[in-house]
PDB file of C-alpha atoms and ligand atoms in Angstrom:
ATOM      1  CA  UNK A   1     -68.456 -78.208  27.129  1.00 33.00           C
ATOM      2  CA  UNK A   2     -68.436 -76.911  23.850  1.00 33.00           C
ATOM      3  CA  UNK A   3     -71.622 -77.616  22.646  1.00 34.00           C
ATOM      4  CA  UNK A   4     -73.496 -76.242  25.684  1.00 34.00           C
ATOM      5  CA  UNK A   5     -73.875 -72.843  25.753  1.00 35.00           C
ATOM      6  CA  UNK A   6     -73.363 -70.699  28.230  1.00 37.00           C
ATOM      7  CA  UNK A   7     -77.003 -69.672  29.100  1.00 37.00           C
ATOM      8  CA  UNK A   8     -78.255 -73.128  28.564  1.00 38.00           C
ATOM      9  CA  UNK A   9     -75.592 -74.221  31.238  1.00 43.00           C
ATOM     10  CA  UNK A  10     -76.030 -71.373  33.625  1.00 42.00           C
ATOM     11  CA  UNK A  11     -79.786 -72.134  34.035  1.00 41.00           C
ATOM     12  CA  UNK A  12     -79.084 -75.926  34.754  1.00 47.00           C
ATOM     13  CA  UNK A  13     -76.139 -75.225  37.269  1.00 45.00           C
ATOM     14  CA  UNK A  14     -78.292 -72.538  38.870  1.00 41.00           C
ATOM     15  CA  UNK A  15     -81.221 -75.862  39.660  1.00 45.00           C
ATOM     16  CA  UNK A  16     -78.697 -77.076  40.516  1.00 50.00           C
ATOM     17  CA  UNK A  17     -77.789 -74.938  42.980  1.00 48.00           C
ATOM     18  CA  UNK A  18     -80.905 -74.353  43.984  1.00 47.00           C
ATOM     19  CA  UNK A  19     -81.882 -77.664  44.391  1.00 51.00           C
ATOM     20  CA  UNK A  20     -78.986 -78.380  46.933  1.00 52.00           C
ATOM     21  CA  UNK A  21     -79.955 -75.185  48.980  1.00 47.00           C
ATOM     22  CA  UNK A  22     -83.297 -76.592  48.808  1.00 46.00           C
ATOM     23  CA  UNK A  23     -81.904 -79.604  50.152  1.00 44.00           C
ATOM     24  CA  UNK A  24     -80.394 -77.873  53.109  1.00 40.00           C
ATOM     25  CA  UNK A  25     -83.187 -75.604  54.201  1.00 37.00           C
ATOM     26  CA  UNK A  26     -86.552 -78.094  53.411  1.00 35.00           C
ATOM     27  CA  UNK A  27     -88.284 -80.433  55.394  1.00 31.00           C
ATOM     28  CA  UNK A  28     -85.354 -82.038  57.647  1.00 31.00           C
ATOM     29  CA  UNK A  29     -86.070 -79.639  60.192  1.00 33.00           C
ATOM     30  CA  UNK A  30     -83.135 -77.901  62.549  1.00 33.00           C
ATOM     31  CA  UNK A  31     -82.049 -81.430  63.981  1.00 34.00           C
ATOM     32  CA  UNK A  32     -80.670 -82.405  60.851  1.00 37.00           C
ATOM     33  CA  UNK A  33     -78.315 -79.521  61.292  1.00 37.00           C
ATOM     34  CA  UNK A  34     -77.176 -80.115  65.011  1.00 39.00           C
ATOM     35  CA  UNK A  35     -73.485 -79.947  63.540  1.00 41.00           C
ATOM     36  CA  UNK A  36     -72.184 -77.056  63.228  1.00 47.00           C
ATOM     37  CA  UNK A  37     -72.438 -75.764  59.570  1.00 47.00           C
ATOM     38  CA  UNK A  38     -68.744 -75.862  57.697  1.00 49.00           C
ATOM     39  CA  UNK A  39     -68.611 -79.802  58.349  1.00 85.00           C
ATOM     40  CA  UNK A  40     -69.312 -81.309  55.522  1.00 96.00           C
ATOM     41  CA  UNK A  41     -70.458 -80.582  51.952  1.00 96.00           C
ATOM     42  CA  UNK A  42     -73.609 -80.767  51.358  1.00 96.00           C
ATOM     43  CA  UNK A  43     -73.703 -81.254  47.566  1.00 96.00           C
ATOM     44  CA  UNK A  44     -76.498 -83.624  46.783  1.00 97.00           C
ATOM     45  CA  UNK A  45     -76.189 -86.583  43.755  1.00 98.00           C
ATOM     46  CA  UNK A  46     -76.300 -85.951  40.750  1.00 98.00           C
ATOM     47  CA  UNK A  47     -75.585 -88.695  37.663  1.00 98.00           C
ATOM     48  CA  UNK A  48     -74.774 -88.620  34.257  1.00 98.00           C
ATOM     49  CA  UNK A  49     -75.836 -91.211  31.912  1.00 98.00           C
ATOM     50  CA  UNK A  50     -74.988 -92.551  27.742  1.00 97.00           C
ATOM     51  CA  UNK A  51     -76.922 -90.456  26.285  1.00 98.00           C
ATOM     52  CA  UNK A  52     -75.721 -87.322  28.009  1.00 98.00           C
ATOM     53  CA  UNK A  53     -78.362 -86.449  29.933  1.00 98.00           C
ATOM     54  CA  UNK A  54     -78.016 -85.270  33.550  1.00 98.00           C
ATOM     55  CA  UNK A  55     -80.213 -85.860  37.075  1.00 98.00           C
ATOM     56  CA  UNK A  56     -79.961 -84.834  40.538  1.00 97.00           C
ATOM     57  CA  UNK A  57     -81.175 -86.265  43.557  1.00 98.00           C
ATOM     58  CA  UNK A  58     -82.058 -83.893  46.754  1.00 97.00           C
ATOM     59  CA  UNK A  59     -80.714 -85.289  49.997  1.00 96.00           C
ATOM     60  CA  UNK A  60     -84.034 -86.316  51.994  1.00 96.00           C
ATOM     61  CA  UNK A  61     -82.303 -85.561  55.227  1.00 94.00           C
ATOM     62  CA  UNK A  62     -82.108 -89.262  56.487  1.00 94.00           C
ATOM     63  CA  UNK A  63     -79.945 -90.727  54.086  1.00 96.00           C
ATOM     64  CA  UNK A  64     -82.676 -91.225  51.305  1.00 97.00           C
ATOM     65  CA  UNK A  65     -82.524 -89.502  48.082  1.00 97.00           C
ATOM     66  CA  UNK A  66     -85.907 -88.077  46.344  1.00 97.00           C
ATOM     67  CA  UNK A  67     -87.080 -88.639  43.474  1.00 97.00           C
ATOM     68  CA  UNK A  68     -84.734 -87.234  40.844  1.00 97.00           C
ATOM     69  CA  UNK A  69     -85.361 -84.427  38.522  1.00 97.00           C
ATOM     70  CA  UNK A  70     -83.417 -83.681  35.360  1.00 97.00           C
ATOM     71  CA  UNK A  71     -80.873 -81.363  34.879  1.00 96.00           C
ATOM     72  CA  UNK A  72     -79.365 -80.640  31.422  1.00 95.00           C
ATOM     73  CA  UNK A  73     -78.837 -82.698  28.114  1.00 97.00           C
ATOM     74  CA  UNK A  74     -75.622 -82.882  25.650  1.00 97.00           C
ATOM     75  CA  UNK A  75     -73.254 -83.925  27.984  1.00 98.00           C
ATOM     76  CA  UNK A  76     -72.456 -86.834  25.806  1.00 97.00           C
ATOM     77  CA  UNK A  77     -68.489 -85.980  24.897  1.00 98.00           C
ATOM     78  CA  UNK A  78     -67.811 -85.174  29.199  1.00 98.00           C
ATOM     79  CA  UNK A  79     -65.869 -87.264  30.687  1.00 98.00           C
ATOM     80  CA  UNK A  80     -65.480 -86.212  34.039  1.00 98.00           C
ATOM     81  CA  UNK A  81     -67.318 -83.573  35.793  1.00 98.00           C
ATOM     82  CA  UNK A  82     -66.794 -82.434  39.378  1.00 98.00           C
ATOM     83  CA  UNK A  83     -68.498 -79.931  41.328  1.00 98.00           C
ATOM     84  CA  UNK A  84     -66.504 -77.785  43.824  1.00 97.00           C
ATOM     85  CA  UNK A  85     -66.969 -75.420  46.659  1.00 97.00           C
ATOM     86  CA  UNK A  86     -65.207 -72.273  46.723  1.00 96.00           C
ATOM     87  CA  UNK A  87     -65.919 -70.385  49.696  1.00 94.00           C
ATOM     88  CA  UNK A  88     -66.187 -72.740  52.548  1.00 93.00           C
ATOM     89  CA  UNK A  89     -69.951 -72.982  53.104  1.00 94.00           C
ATOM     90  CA  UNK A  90     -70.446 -76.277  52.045  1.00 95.00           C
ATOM     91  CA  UNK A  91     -72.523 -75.632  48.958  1.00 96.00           C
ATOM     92  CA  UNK A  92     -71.268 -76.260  45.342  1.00 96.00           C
ATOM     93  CA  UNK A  93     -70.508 -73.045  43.407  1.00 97.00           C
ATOM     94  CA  UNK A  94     -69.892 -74.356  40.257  1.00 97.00           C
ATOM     95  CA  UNK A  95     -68.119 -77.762  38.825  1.00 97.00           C
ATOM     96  CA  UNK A  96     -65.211 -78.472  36.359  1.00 98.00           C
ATOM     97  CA  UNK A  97     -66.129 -80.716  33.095  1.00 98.00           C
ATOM     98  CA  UNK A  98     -63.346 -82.245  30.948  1.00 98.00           C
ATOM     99  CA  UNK A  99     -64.496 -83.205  27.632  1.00 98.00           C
ATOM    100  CA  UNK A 100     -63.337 -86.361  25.399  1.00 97.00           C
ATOM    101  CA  UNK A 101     -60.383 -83.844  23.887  1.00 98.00           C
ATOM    102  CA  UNK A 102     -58.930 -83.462  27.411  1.00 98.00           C
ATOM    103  CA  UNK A 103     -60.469 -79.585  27.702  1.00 98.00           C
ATOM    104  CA  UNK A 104     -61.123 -78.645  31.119  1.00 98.00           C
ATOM    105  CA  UNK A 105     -63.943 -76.186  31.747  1.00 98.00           C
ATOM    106  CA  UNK A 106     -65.983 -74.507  34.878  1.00 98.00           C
ATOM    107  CA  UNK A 107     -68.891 -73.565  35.209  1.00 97.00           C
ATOM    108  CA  UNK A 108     -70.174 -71.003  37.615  1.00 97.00           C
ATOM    109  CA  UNK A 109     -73.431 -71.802  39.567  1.00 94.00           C
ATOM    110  CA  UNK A 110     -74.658 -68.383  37.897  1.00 89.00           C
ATOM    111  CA  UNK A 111     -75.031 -66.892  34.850  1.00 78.00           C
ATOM    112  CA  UNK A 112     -71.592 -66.643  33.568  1.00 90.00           C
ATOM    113  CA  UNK A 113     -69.883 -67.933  30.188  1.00 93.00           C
ATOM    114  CA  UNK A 114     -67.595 -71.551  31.068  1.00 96.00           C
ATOM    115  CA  UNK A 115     -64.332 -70.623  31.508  1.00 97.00           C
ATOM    116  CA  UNK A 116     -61.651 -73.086  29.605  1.00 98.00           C
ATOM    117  CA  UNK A 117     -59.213 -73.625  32.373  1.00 98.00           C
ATOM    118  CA  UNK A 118     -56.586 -76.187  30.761  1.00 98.00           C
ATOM    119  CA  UNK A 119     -56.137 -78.580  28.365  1.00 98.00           C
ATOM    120  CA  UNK A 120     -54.426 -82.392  27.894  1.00 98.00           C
ATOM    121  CA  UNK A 121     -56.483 -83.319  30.857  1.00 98.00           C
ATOM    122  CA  UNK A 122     -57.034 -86.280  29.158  1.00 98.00           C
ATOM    123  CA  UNK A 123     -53.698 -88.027  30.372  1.00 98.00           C
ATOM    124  CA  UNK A 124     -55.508 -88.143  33.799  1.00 98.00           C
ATOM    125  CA  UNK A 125     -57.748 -91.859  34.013  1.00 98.00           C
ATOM    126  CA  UNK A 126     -59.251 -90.059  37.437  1.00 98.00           C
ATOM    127  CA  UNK A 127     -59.994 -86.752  38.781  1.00 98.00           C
ATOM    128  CA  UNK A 128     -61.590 -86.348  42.165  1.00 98.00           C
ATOM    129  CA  UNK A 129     -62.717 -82.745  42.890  1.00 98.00           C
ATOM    130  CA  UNK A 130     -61.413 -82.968  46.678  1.00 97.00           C
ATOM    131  CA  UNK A 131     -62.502 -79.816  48.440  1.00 97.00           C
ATOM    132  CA  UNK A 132     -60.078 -77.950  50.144  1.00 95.00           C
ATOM    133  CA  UNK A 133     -56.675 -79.786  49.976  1.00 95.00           C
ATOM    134  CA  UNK A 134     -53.951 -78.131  50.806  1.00 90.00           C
ATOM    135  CA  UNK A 135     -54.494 -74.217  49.893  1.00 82.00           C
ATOM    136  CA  UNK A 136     -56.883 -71.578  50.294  1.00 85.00           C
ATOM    137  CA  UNK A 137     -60.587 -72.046  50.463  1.00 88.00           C
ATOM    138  CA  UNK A 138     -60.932 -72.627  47.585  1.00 93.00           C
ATOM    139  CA  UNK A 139     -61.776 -76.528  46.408  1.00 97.00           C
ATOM    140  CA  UNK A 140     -58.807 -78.022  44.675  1.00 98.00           C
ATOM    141  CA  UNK A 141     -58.137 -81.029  41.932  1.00 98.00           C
ATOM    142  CA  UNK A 142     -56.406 -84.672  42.178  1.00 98.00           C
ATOM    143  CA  UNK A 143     -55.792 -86.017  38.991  1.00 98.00           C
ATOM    144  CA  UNK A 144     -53.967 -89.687  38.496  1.00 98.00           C
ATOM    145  CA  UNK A 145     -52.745 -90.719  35.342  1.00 98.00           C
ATOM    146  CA  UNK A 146     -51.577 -94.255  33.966  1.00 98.00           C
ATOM    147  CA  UNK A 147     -48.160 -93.819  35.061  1.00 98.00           C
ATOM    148  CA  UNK A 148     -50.191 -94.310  38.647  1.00 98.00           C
ATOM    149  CA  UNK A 149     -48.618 -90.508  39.280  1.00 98.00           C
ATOM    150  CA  UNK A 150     -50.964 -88.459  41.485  1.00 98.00           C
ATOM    151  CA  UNK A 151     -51.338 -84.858  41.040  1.00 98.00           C
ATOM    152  CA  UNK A 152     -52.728 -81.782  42.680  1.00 98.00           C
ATOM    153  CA  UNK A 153     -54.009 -78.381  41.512  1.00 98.00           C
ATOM    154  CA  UNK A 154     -54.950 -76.077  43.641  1.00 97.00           C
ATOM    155  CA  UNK A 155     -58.611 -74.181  43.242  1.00 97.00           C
ATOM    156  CA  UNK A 156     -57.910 -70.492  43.144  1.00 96.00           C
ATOM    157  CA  UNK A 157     -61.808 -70.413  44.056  1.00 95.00           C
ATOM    158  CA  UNK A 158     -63.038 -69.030  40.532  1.00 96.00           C
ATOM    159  CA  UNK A 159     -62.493 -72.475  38.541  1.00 97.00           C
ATOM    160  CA  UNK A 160     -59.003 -71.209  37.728  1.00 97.00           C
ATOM    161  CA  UNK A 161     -56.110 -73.606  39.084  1.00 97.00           C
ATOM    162  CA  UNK A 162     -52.413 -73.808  39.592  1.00 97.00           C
ATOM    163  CA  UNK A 163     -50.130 -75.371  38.040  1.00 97.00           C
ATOM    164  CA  UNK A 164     -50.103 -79.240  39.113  1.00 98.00           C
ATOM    165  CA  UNK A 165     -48.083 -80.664  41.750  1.00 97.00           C
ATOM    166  CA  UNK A 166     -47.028 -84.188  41.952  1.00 98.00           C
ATOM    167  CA  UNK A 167     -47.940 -85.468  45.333  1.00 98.00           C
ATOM    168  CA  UNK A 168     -47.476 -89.581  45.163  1.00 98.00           C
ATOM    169  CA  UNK A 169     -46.817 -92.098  42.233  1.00 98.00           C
ATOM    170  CA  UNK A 170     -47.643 -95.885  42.414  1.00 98.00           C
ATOM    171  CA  UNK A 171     -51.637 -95.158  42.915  1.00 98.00           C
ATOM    172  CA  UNK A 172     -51.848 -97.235  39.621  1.00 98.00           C
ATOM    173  CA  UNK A 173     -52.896-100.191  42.145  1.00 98.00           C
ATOM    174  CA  UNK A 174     -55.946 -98.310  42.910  1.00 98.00           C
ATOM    175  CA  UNK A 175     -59.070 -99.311  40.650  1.00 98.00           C
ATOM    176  CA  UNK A 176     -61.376 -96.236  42.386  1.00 98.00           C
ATOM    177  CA  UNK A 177     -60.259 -93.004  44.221  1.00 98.00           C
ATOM    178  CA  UNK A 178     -63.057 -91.011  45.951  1.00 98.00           C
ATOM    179  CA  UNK A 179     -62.627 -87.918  48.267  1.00 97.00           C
ATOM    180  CA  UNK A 180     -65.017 -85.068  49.434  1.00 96.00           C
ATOM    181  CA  UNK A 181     -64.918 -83.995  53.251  1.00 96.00           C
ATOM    182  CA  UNK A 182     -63.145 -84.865  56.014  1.00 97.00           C
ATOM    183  CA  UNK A 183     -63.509 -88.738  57.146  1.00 97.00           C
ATOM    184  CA  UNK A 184     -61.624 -88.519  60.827  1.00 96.00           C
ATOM    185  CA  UNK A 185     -63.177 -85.127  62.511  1.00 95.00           C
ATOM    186  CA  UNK A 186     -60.076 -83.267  62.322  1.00 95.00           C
ATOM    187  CA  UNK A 187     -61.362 -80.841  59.668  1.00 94.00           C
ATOM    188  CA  UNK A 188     -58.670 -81.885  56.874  1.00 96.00           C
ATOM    189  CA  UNK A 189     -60.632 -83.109  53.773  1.00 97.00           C
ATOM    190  CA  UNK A 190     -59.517 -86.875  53.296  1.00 98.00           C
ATOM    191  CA  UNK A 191     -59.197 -89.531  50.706  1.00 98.00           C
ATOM    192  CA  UNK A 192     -59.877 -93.530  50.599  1.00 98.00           C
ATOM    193  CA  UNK A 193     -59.366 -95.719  47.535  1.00 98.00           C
ATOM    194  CA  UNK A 194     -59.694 -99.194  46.646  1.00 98.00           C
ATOM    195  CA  UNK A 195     -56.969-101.364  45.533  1.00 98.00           C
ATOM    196  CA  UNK A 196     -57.390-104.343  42.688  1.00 98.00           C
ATOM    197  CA  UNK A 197     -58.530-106.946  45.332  1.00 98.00           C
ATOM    198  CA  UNK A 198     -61.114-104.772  46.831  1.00 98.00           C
ATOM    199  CA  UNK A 199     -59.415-103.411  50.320  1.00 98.00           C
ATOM    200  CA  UNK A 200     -60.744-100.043  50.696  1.00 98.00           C
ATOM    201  CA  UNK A 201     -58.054 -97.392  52.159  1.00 98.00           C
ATOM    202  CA  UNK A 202     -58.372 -94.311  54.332  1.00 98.00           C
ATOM    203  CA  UNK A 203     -55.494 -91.682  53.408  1.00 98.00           C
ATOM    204  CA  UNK A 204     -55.753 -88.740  55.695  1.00 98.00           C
ATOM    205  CA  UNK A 205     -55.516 -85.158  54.739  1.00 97.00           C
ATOM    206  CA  UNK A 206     -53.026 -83.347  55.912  1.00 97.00           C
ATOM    207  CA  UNK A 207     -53.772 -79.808  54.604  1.00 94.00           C
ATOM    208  CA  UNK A 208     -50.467 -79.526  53.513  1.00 95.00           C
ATOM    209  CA  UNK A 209     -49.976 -79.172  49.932  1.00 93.00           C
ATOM    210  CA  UNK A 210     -46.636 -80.119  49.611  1.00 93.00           C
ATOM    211  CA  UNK A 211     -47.346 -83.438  51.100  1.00 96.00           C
ATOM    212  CA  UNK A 212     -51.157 -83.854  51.522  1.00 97.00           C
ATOM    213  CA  UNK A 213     -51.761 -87.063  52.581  1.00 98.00           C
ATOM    214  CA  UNK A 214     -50.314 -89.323  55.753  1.00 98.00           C
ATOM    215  CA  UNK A 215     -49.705 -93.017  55.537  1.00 98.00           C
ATOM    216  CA  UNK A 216     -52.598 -95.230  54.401  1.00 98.00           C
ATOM    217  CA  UNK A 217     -54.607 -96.971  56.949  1.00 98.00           C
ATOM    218  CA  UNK A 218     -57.250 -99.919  55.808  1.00 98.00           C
ATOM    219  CA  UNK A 219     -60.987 -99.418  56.129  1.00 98.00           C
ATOM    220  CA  UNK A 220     -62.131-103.217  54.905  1.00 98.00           C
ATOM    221  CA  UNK A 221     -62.154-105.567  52.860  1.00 98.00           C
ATOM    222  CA  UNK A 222     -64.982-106.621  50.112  1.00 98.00           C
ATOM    223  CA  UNK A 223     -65.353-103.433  48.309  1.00 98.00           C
ATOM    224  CA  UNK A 224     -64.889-105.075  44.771  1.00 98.00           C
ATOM    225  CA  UNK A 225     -68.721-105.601  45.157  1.00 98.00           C
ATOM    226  CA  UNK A 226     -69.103-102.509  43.741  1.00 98.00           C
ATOM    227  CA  UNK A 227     -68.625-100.628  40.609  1.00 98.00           C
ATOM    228  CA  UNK A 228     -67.978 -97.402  41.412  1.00 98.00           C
ATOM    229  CA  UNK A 229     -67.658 -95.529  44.566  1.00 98.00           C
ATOM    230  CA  UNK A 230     -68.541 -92.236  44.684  1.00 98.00           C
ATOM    231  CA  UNK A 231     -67.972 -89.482  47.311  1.00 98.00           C
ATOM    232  CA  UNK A 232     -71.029 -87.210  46.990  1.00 94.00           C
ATOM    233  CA  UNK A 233     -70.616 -85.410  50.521  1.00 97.00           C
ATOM    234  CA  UNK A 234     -72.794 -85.414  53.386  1.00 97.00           C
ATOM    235  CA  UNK A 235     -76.099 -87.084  52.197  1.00 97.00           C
ATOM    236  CA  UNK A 236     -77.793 -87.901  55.401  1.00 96.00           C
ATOM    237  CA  UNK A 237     -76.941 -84.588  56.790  1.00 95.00           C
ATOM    238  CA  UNK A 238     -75.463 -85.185  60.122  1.00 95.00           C
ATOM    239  CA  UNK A 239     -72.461 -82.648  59.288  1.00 95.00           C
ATOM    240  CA  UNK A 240     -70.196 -85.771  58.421  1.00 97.00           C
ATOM    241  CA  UNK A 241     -69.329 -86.831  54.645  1.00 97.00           C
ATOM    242  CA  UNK A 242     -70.162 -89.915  53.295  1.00 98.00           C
ATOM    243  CA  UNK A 243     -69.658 -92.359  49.966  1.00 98.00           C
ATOM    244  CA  UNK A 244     -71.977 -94.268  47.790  1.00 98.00           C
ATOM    245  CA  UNK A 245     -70.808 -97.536  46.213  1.00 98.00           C
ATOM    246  CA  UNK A 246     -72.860 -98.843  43.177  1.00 98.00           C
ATOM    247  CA  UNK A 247     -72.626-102.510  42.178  1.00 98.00           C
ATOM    248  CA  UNK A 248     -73.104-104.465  39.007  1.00 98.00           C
ATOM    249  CA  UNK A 249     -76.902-105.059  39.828  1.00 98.00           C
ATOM    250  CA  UNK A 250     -77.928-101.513  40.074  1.00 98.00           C
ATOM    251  CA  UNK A 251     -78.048-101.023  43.454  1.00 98.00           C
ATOM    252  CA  UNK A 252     -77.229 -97.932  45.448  1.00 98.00           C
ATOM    253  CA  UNK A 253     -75.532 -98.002  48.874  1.00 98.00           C
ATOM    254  CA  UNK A 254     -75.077 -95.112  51.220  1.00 98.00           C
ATOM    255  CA  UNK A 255     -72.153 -95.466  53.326  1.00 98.00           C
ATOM    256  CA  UNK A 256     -72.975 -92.384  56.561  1.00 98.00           C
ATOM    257  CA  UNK A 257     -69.665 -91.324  57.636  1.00 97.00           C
ATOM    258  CA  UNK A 258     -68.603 -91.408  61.599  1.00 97.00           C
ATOM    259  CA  UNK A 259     -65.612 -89.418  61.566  1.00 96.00           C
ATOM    260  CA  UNK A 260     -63.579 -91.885  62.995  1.00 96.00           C
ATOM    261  CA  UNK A 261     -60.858 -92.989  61.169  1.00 95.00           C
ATOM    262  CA  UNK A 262     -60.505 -96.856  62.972  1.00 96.00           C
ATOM    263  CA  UNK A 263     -64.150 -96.983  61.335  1.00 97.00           C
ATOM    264  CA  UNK A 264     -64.512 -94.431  59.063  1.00 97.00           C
ATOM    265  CA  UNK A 265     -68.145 -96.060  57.933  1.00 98.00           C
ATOM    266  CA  UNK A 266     -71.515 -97.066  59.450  1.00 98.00           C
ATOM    267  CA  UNK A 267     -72.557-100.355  57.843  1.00 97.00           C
ATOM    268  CA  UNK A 268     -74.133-100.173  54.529  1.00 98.00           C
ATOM    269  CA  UNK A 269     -77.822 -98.945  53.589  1.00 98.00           C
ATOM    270  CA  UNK A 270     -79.420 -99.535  50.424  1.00 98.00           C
ATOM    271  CA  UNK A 271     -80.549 -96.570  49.021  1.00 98.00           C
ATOM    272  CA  UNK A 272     -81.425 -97.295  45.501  1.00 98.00           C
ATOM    273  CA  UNK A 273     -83.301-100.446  44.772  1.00 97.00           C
ATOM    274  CA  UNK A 274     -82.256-100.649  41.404  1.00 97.00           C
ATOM    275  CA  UNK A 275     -81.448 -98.698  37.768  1.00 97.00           C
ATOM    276  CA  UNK A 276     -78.335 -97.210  39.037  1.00 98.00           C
ATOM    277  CA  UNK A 277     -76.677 -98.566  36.283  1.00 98.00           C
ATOM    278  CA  UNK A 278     -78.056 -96.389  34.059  1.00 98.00           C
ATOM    279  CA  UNK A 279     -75.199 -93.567  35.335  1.00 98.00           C
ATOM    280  CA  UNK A 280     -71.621 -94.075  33.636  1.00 98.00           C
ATOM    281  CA  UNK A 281     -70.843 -91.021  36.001  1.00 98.00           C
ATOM    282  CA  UNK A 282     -71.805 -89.530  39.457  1.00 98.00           C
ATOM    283  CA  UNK A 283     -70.738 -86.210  40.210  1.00 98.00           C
TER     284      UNK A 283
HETATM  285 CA1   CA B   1     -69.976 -72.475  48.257  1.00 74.92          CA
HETATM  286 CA1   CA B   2     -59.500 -85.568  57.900  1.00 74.92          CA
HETATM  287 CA1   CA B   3     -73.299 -88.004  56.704  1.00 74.92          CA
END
């Protein structure tokens, strides 16, 4: 964002780099990491709340978060931010912001200045950065706006992206879209989304960017319990991605991922007992 300069910025993406490499090499021991690395990102939480400061939560390695530690201030104009991976290994390299002007910016997980990579972002009333999905390695973009018209960029894997692509219209029914790894086991990052009365749906990834996504298949029912739903990657760190949902209480809950599609969720754990709330964003 504007107002955060580049240094300032750097040093908070680089904790928070560090802290999700921390995540992924302390004290969950090799088991944790049976599956073969390249599953599933392994991104941590991180939330943003009204006054524009930002937190992120280490994965504890069994589905727990610890404690959270702070990341970065004057965030209070962002309106979306979503980190990506660009080179396959599962750990976020930098994230895109887009401010309240509709100015979309990354920022490296290093030292380097933001890059402004577009503009009149704000037509778009969700973005989901959705890993690889449908080019090279490089994480790509989904971006809906109130027309219910869904459209993809592709990641060029330095925060740059292509021109959009409209890939589906009508997702206007959808009050949530969430999307970060692949749900099913067949390596294809996926999407679900939850419609007005609260059915949750599984869209598989096809990798093809032309048309990315097969028919919608239902997950369940009862998902208007929550607030937001969030796909933060794999946070129990069994190699398979999973979602939080948040509901109007507070509360956390850590869907673990299975990989099958006829059940593409374990049953729910809490894993915040309350003060979620506080977070208008997770990212
Ligand atoms: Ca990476
Ligand atoms: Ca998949
Ligand atoms: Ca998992």
């Amino acid at each position: 964002m504007a107002k955060i300069s580049g240094r300032r910025t750097g040093r908070a993406a680089t904790r928070l780099a560090a802290a999700a490499i921390t995540a992924a090499l302390v004290g969950t021991g090799a088991s944790a990491f049976a599956a073969e690395p390249g599953d599933a990102p392994l991104f941590g939480l991180a939330g943003l709340d009204s006054s524009g400061a930002s937190y992120y939560y280490t994965p504890s390695g069994d589905g727990s978060l610890e404690k959270r530690v702070p990341l970065d201030t004057g965030w209070k104009d962002v309106k979306f931010v979503g980190r990506v991976d660009n080179n396959a290994d599962n750990i976020a390299d930098g994230r895109w912001q887009v401010d309240t002007k509709g100015d979309i910016y990354y920022y490296a997980n290093d030292n380097s200045a933001a890059k402004k990579v577009g503009y009149g972002w704000d037509i778009y009333n969700t973005l989901v950065s959705v890993g690889q999905f449908g080019g090279a390695e490089g994480g790509d973009l989904l971006g809906r706006d109130a027309k219910g018209d869904l459209y993809l960029y592709l990641g060029y894997g330095d925060g740059t992206v292509t021109k959009r692509m409209k890939v589906g219209y009508g997702w206007d029914i959808y009050t949530d879209i969430a999307g970060n790894g692949d749900l099913n086991g067949d390596g294809k990052n996926d999407l679900v989304a939850r419609d007005k009365s609260g059915v949750l749906w599984l869209y598989k990834g096809t990798g093809n960017q032309k048309d990315p996504y097969a028919k919608r298949t239902e997950i369940g029912s009862g998902w208007n319990a929550y607030n937001t739903i969030f796909a933060a990657g794999d946070l129990n760190m069994d190699g398979i991605t999973d979602l939080v949902a948040r509901n109007a209480k507070g509360e956390l809950y850590l869907y673990r991922g299975t990989g099958n599609a006829a059940a593409p969720y374990k049953p729910k754990a809490i894993i915040g007992t309350s003060g979620w709330n506080t977070y208008r964003l997770f990212f």
